[in-house]
Amino acid sequence: MTAFAIIGHLARTDGGFSLNDLPGSGGRMDVLCRCVNASLFLSHDLRRDVDCYLVLCGEPKGPKTVKFSGATVCSLSPDERSAGALIKKVIDIPCGNEFREAAQGVFIRKGGLERLLAERRFAVLDETGTDVREVKDLPDAYLLSDHLNFTEIEEELIRDCPRYSVGPKCLHADHTITVLHNELDRRRC
Ligand SMILES: C[S@@+](CC[C@H](N)C(=O)[O-])C[C@H]1O[C@@H](n2cnc3c(N)ncnc32)[C@H](O)[C@@H]1O
């Protein structure tokens, strides 16, 4: 099971954002929605062996973590609004510290990066890391940032995580996921 986790530093943590303005009112929720799509979609199919975690850190109730499970998600189509609509649907549903399925294949809980790292070993995707093409055994869980740098606190939490690069240039987070998928596909298929 492959996992991607993306930190949304400004991503809204209640339903007070508009699907017509995911970048502004959503706190760059558009970036996260594209990451969901890059993580889960093939052409006319879904990657059923992938989970995508969105760590929402913005106002007013952060942090919260939303998990899209490729194995069970439905009502998701490959456009930003569709993923955004599912996030909007689940974000205000009361939740505690354990994942609660709030829509089919979409789970939500309180808590953010620290909790996630305590549960699973993530590698950080970072253009300054080791080139994935030079790594014999790639891990199965990857952490990315959104349009912003990791904060000092996050850097401290991920200090001991391995760092891998998909190439020398700084890409958008969703493009990075696509390139990494391609590398994994070539090795597995
Ligand atoms: C748009 S970049 C982050 C913005 C950037 N840190 C800045 O503000 O200058 C989004 C994320 O994609 C990942 N990323 C981008 N390019 C990458 C590369 N060449 N290799 C691995 N990860 C990359 C990193 O996780 C990065 O935090």
XYZ file of C-alpha atoms and ligand atoms in Angstrom:
216
model
C 0.000 0.000 0.000
C 1.529 3.304 -1.101
C 0.728 6.469 0.844
C 1.192 10.147 0.144
C 0.735 12.826 2.794
C 0.605 16.502 1.891
C 0.752 19.327 4.389
C -1.701 22.129 3.675
C -0.271 24.917 5.773
C -3.134 27.344 5.227
C -5.839 24.838 4.280
C -9.181 25.676 5.811
C -10.336 23.284 8.559
C -14.039 23.968 8.398
C -16.548 24.169 5.592
C -16.231 27.927 5.282
C -14.661 27.823 1.851
C -16.144 28.050 -1.599
C -15.722 25.413 -4.287
C -15.527 28.373 -6.662
C -12.518 29.738 -4.801
C -10.437 26.803 -3.565
C -7.158 28.776 -3.770
C -8.346 31.827 -1.813
C -11.117 30.893 0.589
C -9.778 27.326 0.862
C -6.231 28.332 1.761
C -4.731 26.736 -1.365
C -7.078 23.770 -1.102
C -6.675 23.563 -4.904
C -3.108 22.314 -4.398
C -4.335 19.572 -2.073
C -7.159 18.565 -4.417
C -4.702 18.170 -7.277
C -2.537 16.020 -5.000
C -5.514 13.769 -4.264
C -6.053 13.357 -7.989
C -2.376 12.731 -8.753
C -2.211 10.165 -5.934
C -5.329 8.198 -6.837
C -6.159 8.556 -10.517
C -5.169 6.562 -13.522
C -6.852 7.165 -16.856
C -10.402 5.801 -16.401
C -9.374 3.998 -13.228
C -8.263 4.483 -9.651
C -5.125 3.318 -7.926
C -6.799 1.045 -5.401
C -3.553 0.458 -3.500
C -2.937 4.111 -2.605
C -3.991 6.262 0.333
C -3.703 10.029 0.273
C -3.526 11.980 3.528
C -4.188 15.721 3.628
C -2.873 17.413 6.737
C -4.974 20.563 7.036
C -3.333 23.165 9.241
C -5.274 26.339 8.557
C -7.994 28.299 10.320
C -10.107 27.872 12.336
C -9.884 24.375 13.818
C -6.565 22.867 12.742
C -4.931 20.570 12.520
C -7.171 17.934 10.995
C -6.216 15.034 8.754
C -8.378 13.807 5.876
C -7.589 10.424 4.361
C -8.726 9.406 0.873
C -8.608 5.646 0.523
C -8.131 4.556 -3.084
C -9.495 1.132 -2.133
C -12.964 2.337 -1.245
C -13.476 5.940 -2.320
C -16.370 6.647 -4.645
C -18.052 9.804 -5.954
C -14.622 11.145 -6.839
C -13.875 12.370 -10.337
C -10.583 13.738 -11.605
C -11.211 17.436 -11.205
C -10.360 19.745 -8.341
C -13.957 20.585 -7.494
C -14.839 16.940 -6.982
C -12.115 16.363 -4.395
C -12.897 19.773 -2.899
C -16.578 18.861 -2.571
C -15.691 15.673 -0.681
C -13.397 17.605 1.672
C -16.132 20.170 2.240
C -18.603 17.382 2.928
C -16.504 15.695 5.625
C -14.661 18.609 7.194
C -17.365 19.690 9.654
C -18.431 16.211 10.693
C -17.619 15.786 14.388
C -14.523 13.665 14.816
C -12.083 12.676 17.515
C -8.545 11.415 17.458
C -9.337 8.272 15.458
C -10.236 8.232 11.785
C -13.956 8.333 11.177
C -15.357 7.457 7.763
C -17.374 10.540 6.891
C -18.027 9.742 3.217
C -17.334 6.487 1.423
C -13.564 6.067 1.398
C -12.948 9.472 2.988
C -11.916 9.590 6.639
C -11.284 12.449 9.035
C -9.719 12.900 12.444
C -8.195 15.590 14.606
C -4.434 15.854 14.677
C -1.746 16.463 12.142
C 1.787 15.590 11.150
C 3.108 14.486 14.529
C 0.430 11.830 14.868
C 0.959 10.601 11.309
C 4.701 10.270 11.775
C 4.209 8.328 14.991
C 2.156 5.743 13.094
C 4.150 5.211 9.939
C 7.627 5.843 8.601
C 7.466 8.481 5.890
C 10.152 9.548 3.455
C 10.208 13.244 2.623
C 10.077 14.270 -1.026
C 12.546 17.091 -1.472
C 14.459 18.231 -4.543
C 17.694 18.239 -2.544
C 17.286 14.628 -1.428
C 18.809 11.453 -2.842
C 17.795 10.820 -6.444
C 15.121 8.094 -6.460
C 16.836 6.531 -9.470
C 19.829 5.776 -7.267
C 17.775 4.059 -4.570
C 17.385 0.291 -4.781
C 14.408 -0.160 -2.459
C 12.025 2.764 -2.338
C 9.735 3.182 0.661
C 5.958 3.105 0.420
C 5.013 6.321 2.232
C 5.945 9.846 1.151
C 5.471 13.293 2.666
C 5.252 16.512 0.670
C 4.633 20.136 1.410
C 2.117 22.284 -0.459
C 3.189 25.577 -2.047
C 5.102 26.609 1.084
C 8.255 25.346 2.738
C 8.043 23.013 5.707
C 7.945 25.088 8.907
C 10.739 24.936 11.479
C 8.570 22.772 13.719
C 7.830 20.374 10.843
C 11.511 20.283 9.884
C 12.286 19.227 13.429
C 9.665 16.450 13.277
C 11.024 15.103 9.954
C 14.701 15.579 10.788
C 15.412 11.832 10.764
C 13.272 10.927 7.758
C 15.062 9.923 4.552
C 14.754 12.502 1.763
C 14.310 11.620 -1.872
C 14.312 13.701 -4.993
C 12.500 12.971 -8.261
C 14.749 15.385 -10.150
C 16.813 18.532 -9.844
C 14.027 21.080 -10.328
C 11.408 22.174 -7.809
C 8.057 20.874 -9.072
C 4.497 21.377 -7.966
C 3.540 18.826 -5.323
C 1.033 17.026 -7.568
C 3.548 16.786 -10.403
C 6.072 15.340 -7.960
C 3.566 12.622 -7.027
C 3.015 11.794 -10.701
C 6.747 11.445 -11.341
C 7.191 9.287 -8.242
C 4.262 7.072 -9.294
C 5.940 6.640 -12.664
C 9.131 5.497 -10.995
C 7.230 3.047 -8.789
C 5.150 1.788 -11.735
C 8.267 1.071 -13.790
C 9.714 -0.948 -10.960
C 6.561 -2.864 -10.136
C 4.978 -3.519 -13.530
C 5.998 23.641 -4.864
S 7.070 22.639 -3.889
C 7.245 23.567 -2.369
C 7.582 24.978 -2.509
C 9.005 25.323 -2.161
N 9.499 24.679 -0.978
C 9.207 26.805 -2.061
O 8.355 27.527 -1.512
O 10.217 27.251 -2.567
C 5.958 21.380 -3.326
C 6.564 20.144 -2.763
O 6.808 19.209 -3.810
C 7.900 18.392 -3.468
N 8.904 18.541 -4.525
C 9.007 19.522 -5.445
N 9.995 19.270 -6.309
C 10.541 18.093 -5.931
C 11.610 17.295 -6.454
N 12.320 17.653 -7.519
N 11.890 16.129 -5.822
C 11.182 15.724 -4.745
N 10.174 16.466 -4.216
C 9.854 17.620 -4.798
C 8.389 18.816 -2.099
O 7.798 18.008 -1.108
C 7.860 20.241 -2.022
O 7.703 20.646 -0.704
